[in-house]
């Protein structure tokens, strides 16, 4: 009786050993695993032996059977505890750099160069940029656009062993080519300046443990490029570009919390010595402005010098988190609204009467602004709507 019970137990364990790997199988043959940046192998197309059949079976088993996700999660937990390497479904720390894999996969798509425009999309982009330039020109307003690279574009070496770039060209390089070949678009790209700073061995231009934002050295490099583009489209003696001599610069140590984990990193701080422009947060309230972006990032500053021009900037966090007060130094009135508030562009023009409008932000920010302004709404309609 005892032997029979042991036999039943052994047989049951054997069946469970066969069944459990199948139960915990990913069951996603051919699907893309975002956190591992790989495609799961598909099951062999035929049950009949053929050349390479054994290899196909092995790849499918390795990818899909055996509770890989559970084992991987446990492995990552041990890795972080022992080696201080942190991974999650929404972010990854690789080679001492933190990268965010956001819900819309924008960062991941950019890292893999999957967001590069096709030839047809590029033609539409160029056409719509021309429309936007003409739209503002018709109102007597100067216009330019400045785009910034994702963190992964400047430090691709930190992706080694984690993420594979599936296309040879990147979106930032494509936009740079467009800006060089079509100067009439008034588009400039902050790219080579950041790479040169990195190659020169200067302090890194992006925060290590941040999804993708610049540190203030990166902000300063982006600021100077943006201001040079503004000078190109609207020469004005009052539009000057700040230099490092205008700032108190210090290196500091800081701790950043990423998904509940604390990381220490070296950072840099730029403090303007003698600012002439001051923020006026009540200005937007005075015009009854309703922000659509969740961060309520709209900004307004005045220098009190009517000899200076006025500016409206539409963009993303690369502007309002640190750069905007520096830009405002060269203008009498300076306003910023988020790209999510693009419906308010004409309303802001009617209230502020800017001398120049600037689109500024990441590649996806500029492309979204151009697509909204010129693709989903015809130019004739866009000019008549009261936002």
Tab-separated table of C-alpha atoms in Angstrom:
chain	number	residue	atom	x	y	z
A	1	UNK	CA	0.000	0.000	0.000
A	2	UNK	CA	2.849	2.305	0.906
A	3	UNK	CA	4.601	1.576	-2.386
A	4	UNK	CA	1.410	2.350	-4.327
A	5	UNK	CA	1.059	5.678	-2.513
A	6	UNK	CA	4.646	6.567	-3.359
A	7	UNK	CA	4.087	5.588	-6.966
A	8	UNK	CA	0.986	7.789	-7.168
A	9	UNK	CA	2.885	10.677	-5.585
A	10	UNK	CA	5.826	10.312	-7.981
A	11	UNK	CA	3.529	10.041	-11.003
A	12	UNK	CA	1.555	13.098	-9.843
A	13	UNK	CA	4.773	15.089	-9.409
A	14	UNK	CA	5.933	13.978	-12.836
A	15	UNK	CA	2.681	15.093	-14.458
A	16	UNK	CA	2.869	18.418	-12.619
A	17	UNK	CA	6.439	18.921	-13.796
A	18	UNK	CA	5.214	18.475	-17.344
A	19	UNK	CA	2.095	20.598	-16.897
A	20	UNK	CA	3.416	23.550	-14.873
A	21	UNK	CA	5.756	24.881	-17.599
A	22	UNK	CA	2.833	24.828	-20.014
A	23	UNK	CA	0.520	26.466	-17.463
A	24	UNK	CA	2.990	29.305	-16.880
A	25	UNK	CA	3.865	29.635	-20.549
A	26	UNK	CA	3.767	33.195	-21.897
A	27	UNK	CA	1.414	32.064	-24.637
A	28	UNK	CA	2.520	35.071	-26.691
A	29	UNK	CA	4.329	33.469	-29.577
A	30	UNK	CA	5.614	36.242	-31.827
A	31	UNK	CA	4.610	38.992	-29.368
A	32	UNK	CA	6.985	41.774	-28.351
A	33	UNK	CA	8.277	41.806	-24.772
A	34	UNK	CA	8.723	45.482	-23.913
A	35	UNK	CA	10.807	45.000	-20.797
A	36	UNK	CA	13.247	42.665	-22.555
A	37	UNK	CA	13.114	44.180	-26.018
A	38	UNK	CA	12.736	40.857	-27.843
A	39	UNK	CA	10.206	38.943	-29.863
A	40	UNK	CA	9.003	35.614	-28.509
A	41	UNK	CA	9.643	32.782	-30.917
A	42	UNK	CA	6.578	31.341	-32.629
A	43	UNK	CA	5.786	27.657	-32.475
A	44	UNK	CA	7.047	25.684	-35.497
A	45	UNK	CA	4.689	25.957	-38.445
A	46	UNK	CA	4.582	22.215	-39.074
A	47	UNK	CA	4.706	19.135	-36.868
A	48	UNK	CA	6.606	17.330	-39.636
A	49	UNK	CA	10.405	17.280	-39.334
A	50	UNK	CA	12.194	19.697	-41.638
A	51	UNK	CA	15.537	21.437	-41.815
A	52	UNK	CA	15.912	23.596	-38.706
A	53	UNK	CA	12.927	21.982	-36.976
A	54	UNK	CA	14.906	21.113	-33.843
A	55	UNK	CA	16.263	24.656	-33.534
A	56	UNK	CA	12.780	26.136	-33.942
A	57	UNK	CA	11.415	23.886	-31.191
A	58	UNK	CA	14.252	24.791	-28.856
A	59	UNK	CA	13.778	28.518	-29.442
A	60	UNK	CA	10.057	28.264	-28.830
A	61	UNK	CA	10.597	26.313	-25.595
A	62	UNK	CA	13.261	28.734	-24.382
A	63	UNK	CA	11.062	31.748	-25.093
A	64	UNK	CA	7.618	30.554	-24.127
A	65	UNK	CA	7.736	27.655	-21.701
A	66	UNK	CA	8.866	27.356	-18.131
A	67	UNK	CA	7.517	30.363	-16.228
A	68	UNK	CA	10.126	32.664	-17.719
A	69	UNK	CA	8.372	35.821	-16.533
A	70	UNK	CA	8.284	34.594	-12.935
A	71	UNK	CA	11.914	33.526	-13.087
A	72	UNK	CA	12.906	36.835	-14.686
A	73	UNK	CA	11.126	38.859	-12.026
A	74	UNK	CA	12.908	36.888	-9.311
A	75	UNK	CA	16.203	37.312	-11.140
A	76	UNK	CA	15.715	41.071	-11.365
A	77	UNK	CA	14.900	41.228	-7.671
A	78	UNK	CA	18.140	39.445	-6.817
A	79	UNK	CA	20.062	41.601	-9.272
A	80	UNK	CA	18.862	44.801	-7.662
A	81	UNK	CA	19.475	43.542	-4.160
A	82	UNK	CA	22.962	42.246	-4.932
A	83	UNK	CA	24.174	44.376	-7.834
A	84	UNK	CA	22.074	47.551	-7.471
A	85	UNK	CA	20.506	47.011	-10.903
A	86	UNK	CA	16.871	48.062	-11.018
A	87	UNK	CA	14.270	46.975	-13.568
A	88	UNK	CA	10.512	47.124	-13.754
A	89	UNK	CA	7.745	46.873	-16.340
A	90	UNK	CA	7.797	50.642	-16.891
A	91	UNK	CA	11.464	51.543	-16.462
A	92	UNK	CA	14.925	50.123	-16.620
A	93	UNK	CA	18.276	51.108	-15.174
A	94	UNK	CA	21.068	50.147	-17.543
A	95	UNK	CA	24.760	50.933	-17.231
A	96	UNK	CA	24.060	53.441	-14.447
A	97	UNK	CA	21.398	55.255	-16.501
A	98	UNK	CA	17.664	55.299	-15.930
A	99	UNK	CA	15.340	55.102	-18.925
A	100	UNK	CA	11.582	55.331	-18.795
A	101	UNK	CA	9.468	53.031	-20.945
A	102	UNK	CA	6.292	55.075	-20.752
A	103	UNK	CA	2.788	53.810	-21.339
A	104	UNK	CA	2.693	55.127	-24.897
A	105	UNK	CA	6.068	53.509	-25.671
A	106	UNK	CA	7.417	56.827	-26.981
A	107	UNK	CA	10.811	56.387	-25.342
A	108	UNK	CA	11.111	52.762	-26.376
A	109	UNK	CA	10.081	53.491	-29.964
A	110	UNK	CA	12.646	56.275	-30.118
A	111	UNK	CA	15.365	54.084	-28.616
A	112	UNK	CA	14.734	51.474	-31.300
A	113	UNK	CA	14.375	54.089	-34.067
A	114	UNK	CA	10.853	52.872	-34.783
A	115	UNK	CA	9.505	56.446	-34.805
A	116	UNK	CA	11.426	57.530	-37.915
A	117	UNK	CA	9.165	59.148	-40.501
A	118	UNK	CA	8.625	57.425	-43.827
A	119	UNK	CA	9.372	59.323	-47.033
A	120	UNK	CA	5.679	60.132	-47.439
A	121	UNK	CA	5.345	61.324	-43.837
A	122	UNK	CA	8.444	63.468	-44.291
A	123	UNK	CA	6.909	65.156	-47.346
A	124	UNK	CA	3.755	65.924	-45.352
A	125	UNK	CA	5.831	67.250	-42.448
A	126	UNK	CA	7.749	69.617	-44.739
A	127	UNK	CA	4.547	70.820	-46.419
A	128	UNK	CA	2.816	71.494	-43.108
A	129	UNK	CA	5.846	73.296	-41.712
A	130	UNK	CA	5.691	75.579	-44.720
A	131	UNK	CA	1.997	76.189	-44.015
A	132	UNK	CA	2.725	77.098	-40.403
A	133	UNK	CA	5.520	79.487	-41.383
A	134	UNK	CA	3.172	81.184	-43.861
A	135	UNK	CA	0.348	81.288	-41.324
A	136	UNK	CA	2.381	83.310	-38.853
A	137	UNK	CA	3.987	85.371	-41.597
A	138	UNK	CA	0.513	86.446	-42.726
A	139	UNK	CA	0.004	87.881	-39.227
A	140	UNK	CA	3.344	89.690	-39.248
A	141	UNK	CA	4.805	87.260	-36.706
A	142	UNK	CA	8.204	85.600	-36.952
A	143	UNK	CA	8.276	81.827	-36.432
A	144	UNK	CA	10.822	79.103	-35.779
A	145	UNK	CA	10.922	75.600	-34.330
A	146	UNK	CA	13.665	73.948	-32.291
A	147	UNK	CA	13.746	70.246	-31.490
A	148	UNK	CA	15.732	68.277	-28.940
A	149	UNK	CA	16.876	64.634	-28.922
A	150	UNK	CA	15.761	61.973	-26.519
A	151	UNK	CA	18.350	60.946	-23.956
A	152	UNK	CA	18.963	57.671	-25.779
A	153	UNK	CA	20.033	59.552	-28.919
A	154	UNK	CA	22.932	61.248	-27.152
A	155	UNK	CA	24.064	58.261	-25.089
A	156	UNK	CA	23.246	55.203	-27.249
A	157	UNK	CA	26.168	53.273	-25.776
A	158	UNK	CA	24.231	52.945	-22.523
A	159	UNK	CA	21.698	50.782	-24.343
A	160	UNK	CA	24.256	48.120	-25.225
A	161	UNK	CA	23.021	44.731	-24.118
A	162	UNK	CA	19.509	46.019	-23.400
A	163	UNK	CA	17.860	47.571	-26.438
A	164	UNK	CA	18.501	46.970	-30.118
A	165	UNK	CA	18.057	49.809	-32.602
A	166	UNK	CA	16.121	48.268	-35.471
A	167	UNK	CA	16.785	51.052	-37.988
A	168	UNK	CA	20.121	52.642	-38.889
A	169	UNK	CA	18.829	56.218	-38.846
A	170	UNK	CA	17.204	58.062	-35.945
A	171	UNK	CA	14.400	60.627	-35.932
A	172	UNK	CA	16.659	63.379	-34.607
A	173	UNK	CA	19.134	62.758	-37.453
A	174	UNK	CA	16.303	62.842	-40.003
A	175	UNK	CA	15.003	66.144	-38.635
A	176	UNK	CA	18.517	67.537	-38.712
A	177	UNK	CA	18.789	66.580	-42.387
A	178	UNK	CA	15.443	68.273	-43.073
A	179	UNK	CA	16.561	71.437	-41.289
A	180	UNK	CA	19.741	71.574	-43.393
A	181	UNK	CA	18.042	70.850	-46.726
A	182	UNK	CA	15.017	73.104	-46.137
A	183	UNK	CA	16.232	76.269	-44.353
A	184	UNK	CA	12.960	78.023	-45.236
A	185	UNK	CA	11.229	75.886	-42.570
A	186	UNK	CA	13.133	77.743	-39.820
A	187	UNK	CA	13.736	74.464	-37.999
A	188	UNK	CA	16.880	73.830	-35.976
A	189	UNK	CA	18.028	70.740	-34.110
A	190	UNK	CA	19.964	70.541	-30.855
A	191	UNK	CA	22.061	67.462	-31.521
A	192	UNK	CA	25.701	67.986	-32.419
A	193	UNK	CA	26.138	70.461	-29.560
A	194	UNK	CA	25.149	67.832	-27.000
A	195	UNK	CA	27.317	65.165	-28.599
A	196	UNK	CA	30.291	67.545	-28.698
A	197	UNK	CA	29.869	68.300	-25.005
A	198	UNK	CA	29.792	64.582	-24.245
A	199	UNK	CA	32.844	63.876	-26.394
A	200	UNK	CA	34.721	66.736	-24.728
A	201	UNK	CA	34.333	64.932	-21.418
A	202	UNK	CA	32.121	67.542	-19.813
A	203	UNK	CA	29.641	66.625	-17.118
A	204	UNK	CA	26.782	64.654	-18.619
A	205	UNK	CA	23.973	66.661	-20.175
A	206	UNK	CA	21.086	64.531	-18.889
A	207	UNK	CA	20.119	63.423	-15.421
A	208	UNK	CA	21.197	59.857	-14.827
A	209	UNK	CA	18.149	58.739	-12.863
A	210	UNK	CA	15.455	60.582	-14.753
A	211	UNK	CA	13.302	59.346	-17.592
A	212	UNK	CA	14.963	61.659	-20.064
A	213	UNK	CA	15.252	65.264	-18.868
A	214	UNK	CA	18.379	67.342	-19.190
A	215	UNK	CA	20.358	68.493	-16.231
A	216	UNK	CA	20.995	72.239	-16.301
A	217	UNK	CA	24.141	71.875	-18.386
A	218	UNK	CA	22.033	70.201	-21.054
A	219	UNK	CA	19.422	72.929	-20.615
A	220	UNK	CA	22.094	75.574	-21.158
A	221	UNK	CA	23.309	73.948	-24.389
A	222	UNK	CA	19.719	73.702	-25.642
A	223	UNK	CA	19.037	77.301	-24.611
A	224	UNK	CA	21.948	78.697	-26.608
A	225	UNK	CA	20.934	76.807	-29.751
A	226	UNK	CA	17.320	77.943	-29.400
A	227	UNK	CA	18.339	81.576	-28.965
A	228	UNK	CA	20.620	81.446	-32.012
A	229	UNK	CA	17.669	80.222	-34.065
A	230	UNK	CA	15.502	83.050	-32.714
A	231	UNK	CA	18.201	85.550	-33.707
A	232	UNK	CA	18.303	84.036	-37.195
A	233	UNK	CA	14.605	84.559	-37.882
A	234	UNK	CA	14.231	87.840	-36.000
A	235	UNK	CA	17.432	89.882	-35.719
A	236	UNK	CA	16.998	92.305	-32.843
A	237	UNK	CA	19.677	94.102	-30.838
A	238	UNK	CA	17.882	93.355	-27.566
A	239	UNK	CA	17.916	89.597	-28.159
A	240	UNK	CA	21.155	88.563	-26.514
A	241	UNK	CA	22.335	85.088	-25.558
A	242	UNK	CA	23.411	84.401	-22.001
A	243	UNK	CA	26.852	82.882	-21.448
A	244	UNK	CA	28.228	80.869	-18.555
A	245	UNK	CA	29.588	84.163	-17.170
A	246	UNK	CA	25.997	85.160	-16.414
A	247	UNK	CA	25.532	82.204	-14.058
A	248	UNK	CA	26.802	80.883	-10.776
A	249	UNK	CA	27.652	77.276	-11.597
A	250	UNK	CA	28.195	74.599	-8.997
A	251	UNK	CA	28.412	70.832	-8.918
A	252	UNK	CA	26.167	69.123	-6.412
A	253	UNK	CA	25.245	65.656	-5.236
A	254	UNK	CA	21.572	64.792	-5.175
A	255	UNK	CA	19.317	61.810	-4.656
A	256	UNK	CA	16.524	60.929	-7.035
A	257	UNK	CA	13.716	58.516	-6.228
A	258	UNK	CA	12.772	56.196	-9.080
A	259	UNK	CA	9.696	54.033	-8.520
A	260	UNK	CA	10.303	53.985	-4.782
A	261	UNK	CA	14.060	53.372	-5.000
A	262	UNK	CA	16.658	56.023	-4.071
A	263	UNK	CA	19.610	56.691	-6.372
A	264	UNK	CA	22.451	59.181	-5.856
A	265	UNK	CA	24.005	61.085	-8.722
A	266	UNK	CA	26.215	64.069	-9.447
A	267	UNK	CA	24.384	67.030	-10.910
A	268	UNK	CA	25.039	70.627	-11.911
A	269	UNK	CA	23.222	73.827	-10.955
A	270	UNK	CA	23.061	77.054	-12.990
A	271	UNK	CA	21.812	80.111	-11.075
A	272	UNK	CA	21.344	83.362	-12.984
A	273	UNK	CA	23.353	86.105	-11.271
A	274	UNK	CA	21.292	89.208	-12.118
A	275	UNK	CA	17.895	88.343	-13.622
A	276	UNK	CA	15.982	91.254	-15.172
A	277	UNK	CA	12.743	89.397	-15.960
A	278	UNK	CA	10.304	88.334	-13.261
A	279	UNK	CA	7.496	85.783	-13.256
A	280	UNK	CA	3.864	86.887	-13.122
A	281	UNK	CA	1.703	83.791	-12.443
A	282	UNK	CA	-1.452	85.940	-12.210
A	283	UNK	CA	-1.307	86.977	-15.869
A	284	UNK	CA	-2.992	83.818	-17.134
A	285	UNK	CA	-5.756	84.229	-14.575
A	286	UNK	CA	-6.311	87.801	-15.746
A	287	UNK	CA	-7.157	86.598	-19.265
A	288	UNK	CA	-9.318	83.691	-18.078
A	289	UNK	CA	-6.922	81.094	-19.390
A	290	UNK	CA	-7.887	77.450	-18.924
A	291	UNK	CA	-4.947	75.041	-19.179
A	292	UNK	CA	-5.444	71.592	-20.632
A	293	UNK	CA	-2.130	70.112	-19.613
A	294	UNK	CA	-2.147	68.277	-16.246
A	295	UNK	CA	1.021	70.010	-15.017
A	296	UNK	CA	-0.408	73.530	-15.371
A	297	UNK	CA	2.945	74.432	-16.867
A	298	UNK	CA	1.954	77.739	-18.491
A	299	UNK	CA	4.422	80.502	-17.609
A	300	UNK	CA	4.531	84.267	-18.041
A	301	UNK	CA	7.337	86.747	-17.317
A	302	UNK	CA	7.960	90.450	-17.880
A	303	UNK	CA	11.172	92.474	-17.959
A	304	UNK	CA	9.479	95.872	-17.993
A	305	UNK	CA	11.480	96.949	-21.035
A	306	UNK	CA	9.168	97.804	-23.974
A	307	UNK	CA	12.157	98.145	-26.296
A	308	UNK	CA	12.436	94.366	-26.234
A	309	UNK	CA	10.180	92.140	-28.369
A	310	UNK	CA	7.498	89.763	-27.054
A	311	UNK	CA	7.562	85.986	-27.455
A	312	UNK	CA	5.154	83.034	-27.234
A	313	UNK	CA	6.648	79.562	-26.824
A	314	UNK	CA	4.684	76.346	-27.319
A	315	UNK	CA	6.464	73.225	-26.129
A	316	UNK	CA	7.084	70.649	-23.443
A	317	UNK	CA	8.868	70.177	-20.120
A	318	UNK	CA	12.274	70.741	-21.722
A	319	UNK	CA	11.286	74.426	-21.789
A	320	UNK	CA	9.186	75.207	-18.766
A	321	UNK	CA	11.072	73.191	-16.148
A	322	UNK	CA	14.265	75.283	-16.355
A	323	UNK	CA	14.890	77.081	-19.656
A	324	UNK	CA	11.983	79.517	-19.835
A	325	UNK	CA	13.294	82.130	-17.322
A	326	UNK	CA	16.559	82.347	-19.277
A	327	UNK	CA	14.712	82.918	-22.563
A	328	UNK	CA	12.545	85.577	-20.912
A	329	UNK	CA	15.636	87.676	-20.155
A	330	UNK	CA	15.762	88.862	-23.783
A	331	UNK	CA	12.078	89.792	-24.064
A	332	UNK	CA	9.653	92.318	-22.675
A	333	UNK	CA	6.784	89.844	-22.384
A	334	UNK	CA	7.370	86.098	-22.561
A	335	UNK	CA	4.690	83.408	-22.332
A	336	UNK	CA	4.855	79.640	-22.484
A	337	UNK	CA	2.016	77.178	-23.031
A	338	UNK	CA	2.249	73.408	-23.185
A	339	UNK	CA	1.780	71.493	-26.424
A	340	UNK	CA	-1.395	70.028	-24.881
A	341	UNK	CA	-2.749	73.596	-24.974
A	342	UNK	CA	-2.264	73.964	-28.724
A	343	UNK	CA	-5.956	74.834	-29.032
A	344	UNK	CA	-5.081	78.109	-27.298
A	345	UNK	CA	-2.388	79.257	-29.713
A	346	UNK	CA	-4.535	81.816	-31.526
A	347	UNK	CA	-6.095	83.029	-28.293
A	348	UNK	CA	-2.626	83.621	-26.878
A	349	UNK	CA	-1.635	85.516	-30.021
A	350	UNK	CA	-4.706	87.724	-29.696
A	351	UNK	CA	-3.897	88.485	-26.033
A	352	UNK	CA	-0.094	88.731	-26.140
A	353	UNK	CA	0.509	90.086	-29.667
A	354	UNK	CA	3.912	88.374	-29.832
A	355	UNK	CA	6.621	89.364	-32.252
A	356	UNK	CA	7.693	85.737	-32.547
A	357	UNK	CA	6.166	82.301	-31.927
A	358	UNK	CA	8.459	79.363	-31.183
A	359	UNK	CA	7.657	75.646	-31.191
A	360	UNK	CA	10.235	73.912	-28.981
A	361	UNK	CA	10.557	70.421	-27.539
A	362	UNK	CA	11.397	66.803	-28.175
A	363	UNK	CA	11.106	65.379	-31.685
A	364	UNK	CA	7.680	63.927	-30.898
A	365	UNK	CA	6.515	67.276	-29.497
A	366	UNK	CA	7.424	69.151	-32.685
A	367	UNK	CA	5.928	66.491	-34.923
A	368	UNK	CA	2.686	66.443	-32.923
A	369	UNK	CA	2.416	70.235	-33.076
A	370	UNK	CA	3.024	70.224	-36.828
A	371	UNK	CA	0.620	67.343	-37.388
A	372	UNK	CA	-2.129	69.020	-35.367
A	373	UNK	CA	-1.623	72.441	-36.848
A	374	UNK	CA	-1.366	71.407	-40.445
A	375	UNK	CA	-2.614	67.843	-40.951
A	376	UNK	CA	-5.779	67.406	-38.918
A	377	UNK	CA	-6.917	70.984	-39.484
A	378	UNK	CA	-6.622	72.677	-42.873
A	379	UNK	CA	-4.680	75.885	-42.880
A	380	UNK	CA	-7.682	77.984	-43.971
A	381	UNK	CA	-9.789	76.627	-41.112
A	382	UNK	CA	-7.000	76.785	-38.572
A	383	UNK	CA	-6.528	80.479	-39.207
A	384	UNK	CA	-10.210	81.260	-38.629
A	385	UNK	CA	-10.847	79.288	-35.465
A	386	UNK	CA	-10.930	81.213	-32.212
A	387	UNK	CA	-9.295	78.984	-29.635
